[in-house]
Amino acid sequence: MWHKIAAFIIKYRIALLITLLCCTGVMGYFAAQVKISYEFTSAVPTDNPKLIEYQAFRKQFGEDGNLMVIGVQTDKFFNPDLFNDYGTLAKDIDSVEAVENVLSIPGAITLEKDTVTEKLKVVPLAVNNHISNVDSFKATFLNLPFYRNFLYNPESNAYLMAVRIDKSVLNSENRAGVISKILELGDAFGKKHNVEMHYSGLPLIRTQMATKVETEMRLFLIVSLLLTAVILILFFRSFMAVLSSMLVVATGVVWSMGTIVLLGYKITILTALIPPLVVVIGIPNCVYLLNRYHYEYARHPNKMRSLLRMVDRMGIVTFFTNLTAAIGFGVFFFTKSVLLKEFGLVAGINILGLFFISLIFIPAFFSFLPPPNVRHTKYLESNWINKLLTSITNWVFSHRTWIYGATAIVCVLSILGMMRLRNDAHIVDDLPKEDKVSIDLKFFERNFRGVMPLEILVDTRRKNGVLSLDALGRIDRATQYLQGYPEIGRPLAITEGIKFANQAYFGGDSTSYLVPGDMLQAAFIMPYLRTKGDGKSMFNRLLHSFVDSTKQKARISVSMADVGSRRLPGLLDSIRPEMNKIFDSSKYTVTYTGTSITFLEGSKFIVNSLRDSLILAFLIIFGCMVALFRSWRILLISIVVNVVPLLITAGLMGWVGIRIKPSTVLVFSVALGITIDVTIRFLVNFKQELARHDDSIADTVHRTIHDTGLSIIYTSLILIAGFSVFMLSQFDGTKSLGYLTSITLFLAMVTNLVLQPALLLWMDKVIEKKNKAAEFLMGEDDNDVIKLTD
């Protein structure tokens, strides 16, 4: 079949090249329309109960992830010049397009009792933009407990400004401009007064990450192209070999970007990895084909015959290596995570597409070029490679017991290392600790106990139930209980507004900052709370954002530290028993939601999905091996050879303390899909050579090591170098993908060239023993026949 395909490609090469060019032109048209995703794509499937609860919460109370915070730490905050400039900064930020409101100390308000209108009167502490008597403002402000540990930390002299941004802008490309303008204004203030500015919040984190993704995608693509070009020129010493390979992977990149647009996707942190992955995975196709072309031409100096034999001998190898790599990525499509589905489908389609591009382009392109000269095929006689392969062959034939023993010991140590692995992920896990986003997040965790949203929803199950003294008292007890956790910041709830109102009712006495204790006292306060008052005032917006329109449900909004997926479940489990005591389950329903909860759910889901996809990839890939080789012994050998590198990598992760998280689990499916390529390359050659060596496994193994060793070593080095490019990333997750995959590929190269031949020789011994046993039994039968004859 492959001989016919080879003849067809050579015969119709012009028509096929024109077709390939036209297809690439169409895909290029769509690729030019690709866009970066600015939306927060949840890793949790849409039917997940936690996500459904979160969406219901957002529908009632609005977005919880659109708050950006700005912090400063100085003992000169109430210096008149600095304080007035801080007020100007707040107003300037408030005037930035898409900023909905700004909550800051200069814009703080107090409440006064208006006995005539029976309404709470909102009074700004600052009557104009310039505050002349800052000391008076300070005294009044510090007498308002409502703001303590919310807008300032009195112990550390840290001050916070909260900026709420329009959600629709945050989900568009315009958000980068909004965030950039806020940072520009903040940095100008910090520079003028020589104070360090700190920024955090999900709008900033997501914007910074999207910007870095866009920058890194270009960087990885350029570096991977340059690096592979250098390796190819050192390998082939031929400009045309490098040019053809670059054209193949460039076409693959265009197709991958076009596929993203055609499928209605956008560039995310995962799909941004696909173009450089196409380069890294596409180059081995070219190396295998060109290496075979040069090998055949060196044996039979006939260009067209060599090209035909190249496709005939390498077509099936290239097909299965691309198929298994595509399966390694494509299984992500069968998860319920949107991020993984998009990544898996686009990567799987385009890796398989690389097979057709290289199979058509390489033979067609070289059919128009002069045959290779001696300089181009000189690498086939590389002294150091041949010496290395000879040494490997000697080791395989002479020290098989050592190879088996060393492998067993390493596997045992790896299993012990795997037992040390722990599952722990953080919201800003992928950013390095020295990145400003991570540093600033720690600033807010130290001074305000964090900025990550956690929402506790209390349902009283009846209209106006929130305003009952029983409900308010329980909510207040809950907020005081939550403040006892060092990971949890100042909780905000309707009770804080009621305390503020109660303080105003008693003439601003800070000792009256508490929930009314009896119905008589509450009778004076409730009229102020039932009215909407000035709906545009900061206080009323704040107050009414903590209850639903029917006043049946109330939210307790908490900002907490990024404690990670390992600590968060334990933290919630320790909170629930006391909350269940506070809120009687026969009268109240308590729900825990917010971005922190959905992140935890998403992290667990992705890790579990990647584990399941790895198992599925194993089953599909090794199913292909059965179809290809039809031998359970070959299947067993291929499983061992490919599991050992994955096992060692997992063991190393455990010993050096690398945590299990989505980015590190991703390595195993990706590596499996690629490392199996080397196994297929070796075993297909072994199968093809076996008949030529009269079914002598020992002779065939010896020949296969030398025939395939060169291309296996070079392609492995290209893949290792290609994945090493990801180590340039600013994201720890992408770095992990780079160096862990590189380690796994190196180990796979070793196991395929050392352990695999040793196991094939073991198979030879087993078959030889069976044959001797069969001959012995046949001899016994012959003796019995002789005896019977006698």
PDB file of N, CA and C in Angstrom, residues 8 75 80 123-124 162 199 320 352 389 449 645:
ATOM      1  N   PHE A   8       2.088   7.453  -6.145  1.00  0.00           N
ATOM      2  CA  PHE A   8       1.055   8.470  -6.396  1.00  0.00           C
ATOM      3  C   PHE A   8       1.587   9.873  -6.076  1.00  0.00           C
ATOM      4  N   ASP A  75       4.049  55.515  57.071  1.00  0.00           N
ATOM      5  CA  ASP A  75       3.607  56.173  58.298  1.00  0.00           C
ATOM      6  C   ASP A  75       3.333  57.657  58.072  1.00  0.00           C
ATOM      7  N   PRO A  80      -0.395  66.085  54.788  1.00  0.00           N
ATOM      8  CA  PRO A  80      -1.348  66.801  53.926  1.00  0.00           C
ATOM      9  C   PRO A  80      -1.067  66.656  52.434  1.00  0.00           C
ATOM     10  N   VAL A 123     -22.928  61.546  54.691  1.00  0.00           N
ATOM     11  CA  VAL A 123     -22.141  62.778  54.725  1.00  0.00           C
ATOM     12  C   VAL A 123     -20.695  62.437  54.371  1.00  0.00           C
ATOM     13  N   PRO A 124     -20.148  62.993  53.291  1.00  0.00           N
ATOM     14  CA  PRO A 124     -18.739  62.769  52.968  1.00  0.00           C
ATOM     15  C   PRO A 124     -17.838  63.376  54.039  1.00  0.00           C
ATOM     16  N   ALA A 162      -9.936  50.293  46.776  1.00  0.00           N
ATOM     17  CA  ALA A 162     -10.638  49.257  46.014  1.00  0.00           C
ATOM     18  C   ALA A 162     -11.260  49.863  44.766  1.00  0.00           C
ATOM     19  N   TYR A 199      -0.326  46.311  43.755  1.00  0.00           N
ATOM     20  CA  TYR A 199      -1.571  46.093  43.005  1.00  0.00           C
ATOM     21  C   TYR A 199      -1.928  44.612  43.033  1.00  0.00           C
ATOM     22  N   PHE A 320       2.060   6.348  12.182  1.00  0.00           N
ATOM     23  CA  PHE A 320       1.774   5.903  13.541  1.00  0.00           C
ATOM     24  C   PHE A 320       2.408   6.798  14.594  1.00  0.00           C
ATOM     25  N   LEU A 352      -1.796  15.452  13.557  1.00  0.00           N
ATOM     26  CA  LEU A 352      -2.111  14.490  12.498  1.00  0.00           C
ATOM     27  C   LEU A 352      -1.970  15.153  11.125  1.00  0.00           C
ATOM     28  N   LEU A 389      26.758   4.022  19.375  1.00  0.00           N
ATOM     29  CA  LEU A 389      25.830   2.934  19.074  1.00  0.00           C
ATOM     30  C   LEU A 389      26.502   1.569  19.256  1.00  0.00           C
ATOM     31  N   ARG A 449      -4.828  40.117  54.862  1.00  0.00           N
ATOM     32  CA  ARG A 449      -5.119  38.678  54.845  1.00  0.00           C
ATOM     33  C   ARG A 449      -5.603  38.185  53.475  1.00  0.00           C
ATOM     34  N   PRO A 645      10.110   5.673  31.784  1.00  0.00           N
ATOM     35  CA  PRO A 645      10.446   7.105  31.826  1.00  0.00           C
ATOM     36  C   PRO A 645       9.410   7.932  32.580  1.00  0.00           C
TER      37      PRO A 645
END
